[in-house]
XYZ file of N, CA, C and O in Angstrom:
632
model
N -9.979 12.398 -56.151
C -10.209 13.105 -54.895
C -9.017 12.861 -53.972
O -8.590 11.711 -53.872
N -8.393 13.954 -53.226
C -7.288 13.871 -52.469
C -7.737 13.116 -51.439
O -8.954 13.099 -51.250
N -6.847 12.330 -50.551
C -7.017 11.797 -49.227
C -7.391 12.317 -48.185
O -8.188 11.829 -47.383
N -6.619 13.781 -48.084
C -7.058 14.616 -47.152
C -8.056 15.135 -47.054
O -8.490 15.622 -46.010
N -8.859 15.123 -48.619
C -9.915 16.108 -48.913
C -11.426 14.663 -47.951
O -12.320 14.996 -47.173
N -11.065 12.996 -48.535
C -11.851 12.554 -47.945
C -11.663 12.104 -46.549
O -12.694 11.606 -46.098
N -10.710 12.123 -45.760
C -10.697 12.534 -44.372
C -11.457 13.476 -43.649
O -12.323 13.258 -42.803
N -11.110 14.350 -44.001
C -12.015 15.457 -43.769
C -13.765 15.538 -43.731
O -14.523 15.886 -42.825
N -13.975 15.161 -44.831
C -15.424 14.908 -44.968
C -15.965 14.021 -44.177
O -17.076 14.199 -43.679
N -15.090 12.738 -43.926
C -15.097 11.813 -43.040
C -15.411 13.078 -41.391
O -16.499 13.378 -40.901
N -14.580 13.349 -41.127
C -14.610 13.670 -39.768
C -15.328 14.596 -39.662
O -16.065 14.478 -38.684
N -15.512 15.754 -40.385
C -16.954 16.685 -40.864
C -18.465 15.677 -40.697
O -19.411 16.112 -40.041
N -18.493 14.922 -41.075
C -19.333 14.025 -40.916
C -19.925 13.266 -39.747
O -21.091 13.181 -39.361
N -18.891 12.780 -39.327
C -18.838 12.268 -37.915
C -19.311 13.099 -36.759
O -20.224 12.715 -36.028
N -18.580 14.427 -36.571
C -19.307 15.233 -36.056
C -20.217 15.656 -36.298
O -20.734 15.942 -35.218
N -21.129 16.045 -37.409
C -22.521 16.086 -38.004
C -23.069 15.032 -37.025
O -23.576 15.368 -35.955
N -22.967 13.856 -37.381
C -23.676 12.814 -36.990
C -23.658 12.913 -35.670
O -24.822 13.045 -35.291
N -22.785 12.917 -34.622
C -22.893 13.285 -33.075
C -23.773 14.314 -32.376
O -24.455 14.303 -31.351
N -23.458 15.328 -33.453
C -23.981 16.510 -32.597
C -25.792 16.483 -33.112
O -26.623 17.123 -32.468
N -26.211 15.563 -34.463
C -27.185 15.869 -34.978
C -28.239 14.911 -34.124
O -29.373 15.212 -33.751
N -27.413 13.482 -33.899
C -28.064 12.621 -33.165
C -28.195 12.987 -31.866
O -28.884 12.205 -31.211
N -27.880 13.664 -31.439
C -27.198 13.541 -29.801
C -28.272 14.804 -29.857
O -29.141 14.432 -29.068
N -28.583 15.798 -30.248
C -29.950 16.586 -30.329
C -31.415 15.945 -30.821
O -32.507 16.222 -30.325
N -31.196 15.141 -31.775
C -32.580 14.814 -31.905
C -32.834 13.627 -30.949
O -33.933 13.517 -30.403
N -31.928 12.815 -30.752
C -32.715 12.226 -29.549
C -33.231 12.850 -28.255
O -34.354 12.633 -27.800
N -32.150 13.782 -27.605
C -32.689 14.290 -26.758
C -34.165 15.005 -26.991
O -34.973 15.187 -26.081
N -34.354 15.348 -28.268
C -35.555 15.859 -28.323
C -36.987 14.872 -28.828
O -38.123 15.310 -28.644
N -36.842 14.079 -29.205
C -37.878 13.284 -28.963
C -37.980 12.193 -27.534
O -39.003 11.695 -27.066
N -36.657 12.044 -27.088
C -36.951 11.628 -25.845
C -37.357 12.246 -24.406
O -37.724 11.691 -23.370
N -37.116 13.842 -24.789
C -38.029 15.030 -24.157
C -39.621 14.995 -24.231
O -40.429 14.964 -23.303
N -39.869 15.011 -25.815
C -41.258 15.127 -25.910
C -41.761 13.856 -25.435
O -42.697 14.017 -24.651
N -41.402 12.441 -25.680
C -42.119 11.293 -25.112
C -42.133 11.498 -24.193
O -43.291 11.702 -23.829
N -41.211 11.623 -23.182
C -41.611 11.942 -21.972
C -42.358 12.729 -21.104
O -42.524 12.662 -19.886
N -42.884 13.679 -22.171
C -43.849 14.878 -21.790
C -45.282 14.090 -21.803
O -46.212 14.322 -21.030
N -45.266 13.168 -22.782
C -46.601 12.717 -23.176
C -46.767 12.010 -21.714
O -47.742 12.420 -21.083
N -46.112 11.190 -21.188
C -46.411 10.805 -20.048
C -47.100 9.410 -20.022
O -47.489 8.672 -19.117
N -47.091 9.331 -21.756
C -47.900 8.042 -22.107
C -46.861 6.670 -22.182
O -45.968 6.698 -23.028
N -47.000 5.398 -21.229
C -46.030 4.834 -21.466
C -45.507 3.864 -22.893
O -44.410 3.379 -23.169
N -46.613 3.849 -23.498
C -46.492 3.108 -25.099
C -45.941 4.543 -25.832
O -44.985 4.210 -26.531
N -46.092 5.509 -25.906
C -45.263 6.641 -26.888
C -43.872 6.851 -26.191
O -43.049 7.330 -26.970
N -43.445 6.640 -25.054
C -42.001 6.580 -24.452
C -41.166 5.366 -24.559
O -39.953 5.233 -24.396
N -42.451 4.163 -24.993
C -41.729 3.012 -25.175
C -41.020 2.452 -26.512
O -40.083 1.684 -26.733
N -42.041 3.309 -27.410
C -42.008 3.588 -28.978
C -40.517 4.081 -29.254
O -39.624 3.495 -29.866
N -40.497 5.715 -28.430
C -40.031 6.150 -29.129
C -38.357 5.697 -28.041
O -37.212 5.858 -28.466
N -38.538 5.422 -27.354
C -36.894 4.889 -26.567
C -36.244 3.943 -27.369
O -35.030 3.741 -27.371
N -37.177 3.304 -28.125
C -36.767 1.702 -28.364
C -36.100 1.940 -29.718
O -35.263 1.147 -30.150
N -36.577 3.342 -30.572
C -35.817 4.003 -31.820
C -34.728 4.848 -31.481
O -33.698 4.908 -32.153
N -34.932 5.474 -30.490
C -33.403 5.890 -30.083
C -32.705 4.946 -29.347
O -31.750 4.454 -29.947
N -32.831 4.700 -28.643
C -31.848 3.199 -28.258
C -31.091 2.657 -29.960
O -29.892 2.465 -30.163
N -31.917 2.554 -30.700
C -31.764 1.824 -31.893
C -30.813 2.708 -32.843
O -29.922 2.140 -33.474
N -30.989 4.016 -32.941
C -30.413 5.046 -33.741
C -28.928 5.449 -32.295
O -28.132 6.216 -32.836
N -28.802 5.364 -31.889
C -27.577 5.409 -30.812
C -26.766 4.229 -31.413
O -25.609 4.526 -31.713
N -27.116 3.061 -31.627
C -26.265 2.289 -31.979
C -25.955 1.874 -33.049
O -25.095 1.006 -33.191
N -26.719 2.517 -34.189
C -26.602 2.929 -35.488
C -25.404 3.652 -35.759
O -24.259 3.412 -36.143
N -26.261 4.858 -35.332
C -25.442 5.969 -35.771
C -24.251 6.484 -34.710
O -23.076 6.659 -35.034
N -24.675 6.641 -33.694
C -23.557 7.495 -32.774
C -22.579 6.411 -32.545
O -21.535 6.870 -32.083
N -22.566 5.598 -32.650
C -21.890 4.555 -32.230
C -21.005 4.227 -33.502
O -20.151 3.351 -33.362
N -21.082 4.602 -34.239
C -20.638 4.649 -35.877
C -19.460 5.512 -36.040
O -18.284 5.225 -36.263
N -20.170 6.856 -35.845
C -19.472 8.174 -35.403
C -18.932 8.295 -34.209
O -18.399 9.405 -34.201
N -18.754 7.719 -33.089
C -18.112 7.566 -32.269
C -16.345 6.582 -32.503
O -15.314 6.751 -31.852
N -16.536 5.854 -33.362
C -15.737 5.083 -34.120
C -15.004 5.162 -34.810
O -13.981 4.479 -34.856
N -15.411 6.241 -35.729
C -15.002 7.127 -37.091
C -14.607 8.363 -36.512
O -13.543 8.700 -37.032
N -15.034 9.280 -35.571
C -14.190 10.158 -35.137
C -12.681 10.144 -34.876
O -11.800 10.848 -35.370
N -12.619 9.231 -34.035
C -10.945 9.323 -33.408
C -10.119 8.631 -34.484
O -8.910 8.817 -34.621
N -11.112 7.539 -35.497
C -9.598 7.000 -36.326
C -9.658 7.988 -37.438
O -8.643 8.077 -38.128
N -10.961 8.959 -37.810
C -10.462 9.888 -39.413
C -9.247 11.197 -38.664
O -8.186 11.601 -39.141
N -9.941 11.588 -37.353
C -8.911 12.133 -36.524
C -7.892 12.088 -36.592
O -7.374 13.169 -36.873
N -7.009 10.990 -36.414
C -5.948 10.403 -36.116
C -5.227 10.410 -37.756
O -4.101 10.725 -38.142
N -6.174 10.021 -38.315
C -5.229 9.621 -39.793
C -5.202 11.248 -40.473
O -4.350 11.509 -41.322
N -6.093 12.187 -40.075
C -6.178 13.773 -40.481
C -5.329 14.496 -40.415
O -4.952 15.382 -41.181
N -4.758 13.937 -38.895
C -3.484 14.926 -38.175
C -2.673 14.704 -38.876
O -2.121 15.595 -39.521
N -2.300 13.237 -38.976
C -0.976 12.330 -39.536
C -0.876 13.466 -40.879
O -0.040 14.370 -40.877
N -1.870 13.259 -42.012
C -1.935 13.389 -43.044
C -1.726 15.248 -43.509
O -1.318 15.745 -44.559
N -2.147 15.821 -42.374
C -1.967 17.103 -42.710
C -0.682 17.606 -41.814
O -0.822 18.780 -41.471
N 0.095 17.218 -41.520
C 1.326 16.639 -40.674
C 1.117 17.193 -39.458
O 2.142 17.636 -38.941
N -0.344 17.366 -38.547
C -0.344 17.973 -37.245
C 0.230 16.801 -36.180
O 0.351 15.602 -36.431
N 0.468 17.315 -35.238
C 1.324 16.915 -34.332
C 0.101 16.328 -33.012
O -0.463 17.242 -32.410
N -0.261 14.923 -32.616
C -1.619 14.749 -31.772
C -1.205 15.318 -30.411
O -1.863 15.043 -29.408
N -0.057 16.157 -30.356
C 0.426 16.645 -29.169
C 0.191 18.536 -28.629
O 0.488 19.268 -27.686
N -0.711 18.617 -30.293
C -1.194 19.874 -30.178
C -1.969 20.339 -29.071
O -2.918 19.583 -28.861
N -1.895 21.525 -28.111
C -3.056 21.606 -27.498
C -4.298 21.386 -27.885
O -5.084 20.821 -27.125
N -4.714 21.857 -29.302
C -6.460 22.202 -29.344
C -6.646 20.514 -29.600
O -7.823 20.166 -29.509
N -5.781 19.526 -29.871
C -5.763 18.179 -29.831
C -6.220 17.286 -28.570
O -7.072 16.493 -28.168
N -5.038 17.988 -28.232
C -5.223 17.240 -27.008
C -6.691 17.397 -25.888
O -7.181 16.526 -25.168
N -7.194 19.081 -26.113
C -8.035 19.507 -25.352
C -9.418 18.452 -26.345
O -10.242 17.688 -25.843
N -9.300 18.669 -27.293
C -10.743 17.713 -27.769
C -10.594 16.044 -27.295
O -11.488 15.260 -26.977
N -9.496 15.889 -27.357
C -9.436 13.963 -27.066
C -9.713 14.125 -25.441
O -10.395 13.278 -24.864
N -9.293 14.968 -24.912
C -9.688 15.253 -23.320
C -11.399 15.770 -23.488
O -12.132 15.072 -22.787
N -11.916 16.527 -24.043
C -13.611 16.279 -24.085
C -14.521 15.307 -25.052
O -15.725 15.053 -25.077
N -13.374 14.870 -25.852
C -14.201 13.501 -26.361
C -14.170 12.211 -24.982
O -15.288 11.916 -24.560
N -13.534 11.830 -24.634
C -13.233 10.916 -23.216
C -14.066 11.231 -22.353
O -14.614 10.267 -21.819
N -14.564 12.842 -21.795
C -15.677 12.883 -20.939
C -16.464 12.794 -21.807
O -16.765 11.602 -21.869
N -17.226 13.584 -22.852
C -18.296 12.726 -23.666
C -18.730 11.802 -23.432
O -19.906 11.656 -23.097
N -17.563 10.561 -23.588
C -18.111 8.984 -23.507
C -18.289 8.725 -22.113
O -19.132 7.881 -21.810
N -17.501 9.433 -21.009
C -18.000 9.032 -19.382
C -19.628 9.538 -19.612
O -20.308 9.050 -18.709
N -20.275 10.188 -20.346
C -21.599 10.864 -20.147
C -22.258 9.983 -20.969
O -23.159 9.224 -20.612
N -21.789 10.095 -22.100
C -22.950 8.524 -22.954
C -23.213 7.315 -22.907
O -24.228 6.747 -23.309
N -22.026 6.760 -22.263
C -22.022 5.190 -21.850
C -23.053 5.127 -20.652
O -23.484 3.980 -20.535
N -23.490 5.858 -19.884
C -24.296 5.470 -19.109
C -25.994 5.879 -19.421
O -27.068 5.482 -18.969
N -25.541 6.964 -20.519
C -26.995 7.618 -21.311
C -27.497 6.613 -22.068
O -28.706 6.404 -22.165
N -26.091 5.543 -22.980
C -27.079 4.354 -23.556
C -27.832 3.321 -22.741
O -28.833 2.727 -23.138
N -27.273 3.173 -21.609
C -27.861 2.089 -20.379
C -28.897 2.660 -19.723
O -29.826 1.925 -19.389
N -28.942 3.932 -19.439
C -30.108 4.772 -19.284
C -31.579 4.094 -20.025
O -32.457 3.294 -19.702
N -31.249 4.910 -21.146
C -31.867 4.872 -22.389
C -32.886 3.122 -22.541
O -34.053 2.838 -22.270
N -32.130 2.590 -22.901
C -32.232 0.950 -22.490
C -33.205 1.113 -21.083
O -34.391 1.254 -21.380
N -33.040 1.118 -20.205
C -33.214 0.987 -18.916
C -34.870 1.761 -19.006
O -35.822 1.192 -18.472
N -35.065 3.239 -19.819
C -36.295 3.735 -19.895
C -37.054 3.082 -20.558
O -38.196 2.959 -20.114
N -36.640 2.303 -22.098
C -37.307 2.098 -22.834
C -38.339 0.414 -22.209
O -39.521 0.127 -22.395
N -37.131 -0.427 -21.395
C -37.641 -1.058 -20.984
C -39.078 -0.728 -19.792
O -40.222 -1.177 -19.866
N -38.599 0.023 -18.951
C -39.420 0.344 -18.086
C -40.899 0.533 -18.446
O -41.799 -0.125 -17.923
N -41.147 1.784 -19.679
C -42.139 2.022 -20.219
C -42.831 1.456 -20.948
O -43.996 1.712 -21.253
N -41.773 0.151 -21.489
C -42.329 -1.261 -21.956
C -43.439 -2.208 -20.762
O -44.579 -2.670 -20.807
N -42.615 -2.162 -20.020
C -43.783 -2.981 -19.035
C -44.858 -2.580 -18.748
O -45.835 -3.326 -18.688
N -44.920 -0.687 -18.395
C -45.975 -0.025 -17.740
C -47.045 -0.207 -18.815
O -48.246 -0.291 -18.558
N -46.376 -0.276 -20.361
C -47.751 -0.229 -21.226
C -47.942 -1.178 -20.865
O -48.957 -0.908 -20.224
N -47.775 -2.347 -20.699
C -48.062 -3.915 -21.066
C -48.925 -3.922 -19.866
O -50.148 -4.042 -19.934
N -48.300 -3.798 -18.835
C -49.654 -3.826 -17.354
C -50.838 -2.826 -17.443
O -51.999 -2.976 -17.062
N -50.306 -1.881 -17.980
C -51.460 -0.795 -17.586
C -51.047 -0.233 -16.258
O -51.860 0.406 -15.590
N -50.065 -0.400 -15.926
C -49.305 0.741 -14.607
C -48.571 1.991 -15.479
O -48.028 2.248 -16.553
N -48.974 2.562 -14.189
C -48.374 4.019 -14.539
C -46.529 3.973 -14.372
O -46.007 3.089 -13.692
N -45.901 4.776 -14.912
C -44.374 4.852 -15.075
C -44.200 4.418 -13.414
O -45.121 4.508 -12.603
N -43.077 4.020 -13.154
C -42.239 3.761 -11.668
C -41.832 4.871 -11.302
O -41.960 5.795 -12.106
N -41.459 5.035 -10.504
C -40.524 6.107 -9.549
C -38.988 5.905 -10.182
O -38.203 6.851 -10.119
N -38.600 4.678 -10.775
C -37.274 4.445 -11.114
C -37.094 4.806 -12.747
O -36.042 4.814 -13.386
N -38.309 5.071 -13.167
C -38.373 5.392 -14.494
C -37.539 6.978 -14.867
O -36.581 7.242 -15.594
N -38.664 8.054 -13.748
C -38.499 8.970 -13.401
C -37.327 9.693 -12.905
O -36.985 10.851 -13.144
N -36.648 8.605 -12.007
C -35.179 9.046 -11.315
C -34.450 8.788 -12.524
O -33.720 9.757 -12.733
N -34.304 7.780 -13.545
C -33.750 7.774 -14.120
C -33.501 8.581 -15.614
O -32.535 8.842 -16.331
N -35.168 8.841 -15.634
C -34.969 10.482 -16.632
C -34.178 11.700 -16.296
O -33.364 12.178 -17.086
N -34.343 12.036 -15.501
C -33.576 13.447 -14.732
C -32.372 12.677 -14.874
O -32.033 13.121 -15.972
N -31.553 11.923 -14.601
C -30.162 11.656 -14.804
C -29.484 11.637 -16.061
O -28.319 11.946 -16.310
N -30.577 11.144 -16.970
C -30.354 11.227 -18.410
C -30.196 12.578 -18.935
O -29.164 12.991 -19.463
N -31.522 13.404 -18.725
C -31.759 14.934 -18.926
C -29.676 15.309 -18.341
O -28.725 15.668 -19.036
N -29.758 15.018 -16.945
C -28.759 16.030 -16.755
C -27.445 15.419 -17.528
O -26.654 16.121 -18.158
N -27.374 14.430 -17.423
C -26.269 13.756 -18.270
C -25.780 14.970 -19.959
O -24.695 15.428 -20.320
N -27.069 15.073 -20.509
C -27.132 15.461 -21.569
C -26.182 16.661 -21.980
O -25.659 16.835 -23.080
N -26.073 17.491 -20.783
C -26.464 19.176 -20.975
C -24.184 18.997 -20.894
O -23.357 19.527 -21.636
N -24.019 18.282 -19.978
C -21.775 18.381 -19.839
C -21.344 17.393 -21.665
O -20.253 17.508 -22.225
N -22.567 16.495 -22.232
C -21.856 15.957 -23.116
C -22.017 16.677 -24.365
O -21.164 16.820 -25.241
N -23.048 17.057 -24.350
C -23.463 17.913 -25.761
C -22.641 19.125 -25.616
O -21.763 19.222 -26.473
N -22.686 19.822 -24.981
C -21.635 21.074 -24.184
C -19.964 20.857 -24.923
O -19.373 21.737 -25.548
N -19.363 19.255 -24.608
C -18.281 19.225 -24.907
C -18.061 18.624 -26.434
O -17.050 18.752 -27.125
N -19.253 17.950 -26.763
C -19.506 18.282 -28.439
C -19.038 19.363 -29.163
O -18.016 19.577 -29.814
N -20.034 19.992 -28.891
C -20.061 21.924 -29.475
C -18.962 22.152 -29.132
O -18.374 22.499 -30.156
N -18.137 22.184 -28.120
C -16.517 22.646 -28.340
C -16.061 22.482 -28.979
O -15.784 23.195 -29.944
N -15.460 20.387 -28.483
C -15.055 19.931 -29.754
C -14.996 20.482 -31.363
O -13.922 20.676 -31.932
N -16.127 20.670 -31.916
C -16.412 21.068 -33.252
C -15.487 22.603 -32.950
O -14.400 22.829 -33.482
N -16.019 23.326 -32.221
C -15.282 25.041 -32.015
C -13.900 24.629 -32.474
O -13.290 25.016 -33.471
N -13.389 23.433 -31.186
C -11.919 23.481 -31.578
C -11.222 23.157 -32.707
O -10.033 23.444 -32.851
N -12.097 22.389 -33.782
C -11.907 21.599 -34.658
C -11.428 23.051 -35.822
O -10.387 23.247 -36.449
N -12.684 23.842 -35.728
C -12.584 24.734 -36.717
C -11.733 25.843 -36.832
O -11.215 26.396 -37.802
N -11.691 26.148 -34.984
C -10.655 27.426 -34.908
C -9.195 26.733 -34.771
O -8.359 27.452 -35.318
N -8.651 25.608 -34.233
C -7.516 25.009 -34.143
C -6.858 26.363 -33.060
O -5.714 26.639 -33.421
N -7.243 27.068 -32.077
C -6.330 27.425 -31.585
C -4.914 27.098 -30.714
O -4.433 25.977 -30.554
N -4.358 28.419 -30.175
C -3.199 27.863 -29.815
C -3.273 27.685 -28.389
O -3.382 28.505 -27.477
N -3.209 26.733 -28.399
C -3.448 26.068 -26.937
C -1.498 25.345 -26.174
O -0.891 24.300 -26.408
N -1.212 26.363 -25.418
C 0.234 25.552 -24.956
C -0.545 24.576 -23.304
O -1.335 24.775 -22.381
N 0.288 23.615 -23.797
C 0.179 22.721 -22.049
C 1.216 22.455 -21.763
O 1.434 21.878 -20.697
């Protein structure tokens, strides 16, 4: 198998894994939160919390170095626009997830206690969902580019 051929798959992959995780959590951490129940939000935070640092955190890792060794290898230049424009929305990405994993953390705990007392969610639980929610919508956004740019490679001058 060529090098380039497993680079590729590598970084095909990686993005799989971002864009696949980075949807299904949001969507079970949608529906727990619908339930309103704090043991099914506590359940299910405490597996995404867990699969974030599994996986996205994996693929967060493996992106920029199969990246890097892809360009090298297929002799692109990291000075390309459509390059440069993805390492410029991978960087906001991470301004949006680094605080989605502390989020995240931050819910799972919360809804941890409320089961344990028998109190209903906090007010800080709540503020801190909507931040997450909105967090979601600029990082996943610059995901799906990313990948666009990956595939179309356009010509981007800066």
């Amino acid at each position: 198998m060529e090098y380039d051929l497993i680079l590729r798959w590598l970084h095909v992959l990686g993005a799989c894994t971002l864009l696949g995780t980075g949807a299904g959590i949001a969507f079970f951490m949608v529906m727990a939160h619908r339930s309103a129940d704090p043991r099914i939000i506590a359940h299910t935070a405490g597996v995404v919390v867990l699969a974030d640092l599994l996986f996205t955190t994996t693929a967060v890792v493996v992106q920029p170095v199969s990246g890097a060794l892809l360009a090298h290898a297929l002799g692109w230049s990291l000075w390309e626009g459509w390059i440069l424009l993805s390492l410029g929305l991978y960087l906001l990405t991470g301004l949006f997830w680094l605080p989605v994993v502390w989020i995240q953390i931050r819910l799972r705990d919360l809804a941890r206690a409320a089961a344990t007392t028998g109190a209903g969610l906090p007010a800080t639980y709540h503020r801190l969902f909507r931040i997450w929610f909105a967090c979601g919508f600029p990082a996943f956004a610059a995901v799906l580019a990313i990948v666009w740019l990956m595939l179309a490679r356009p010509d981007i001058g800066f």
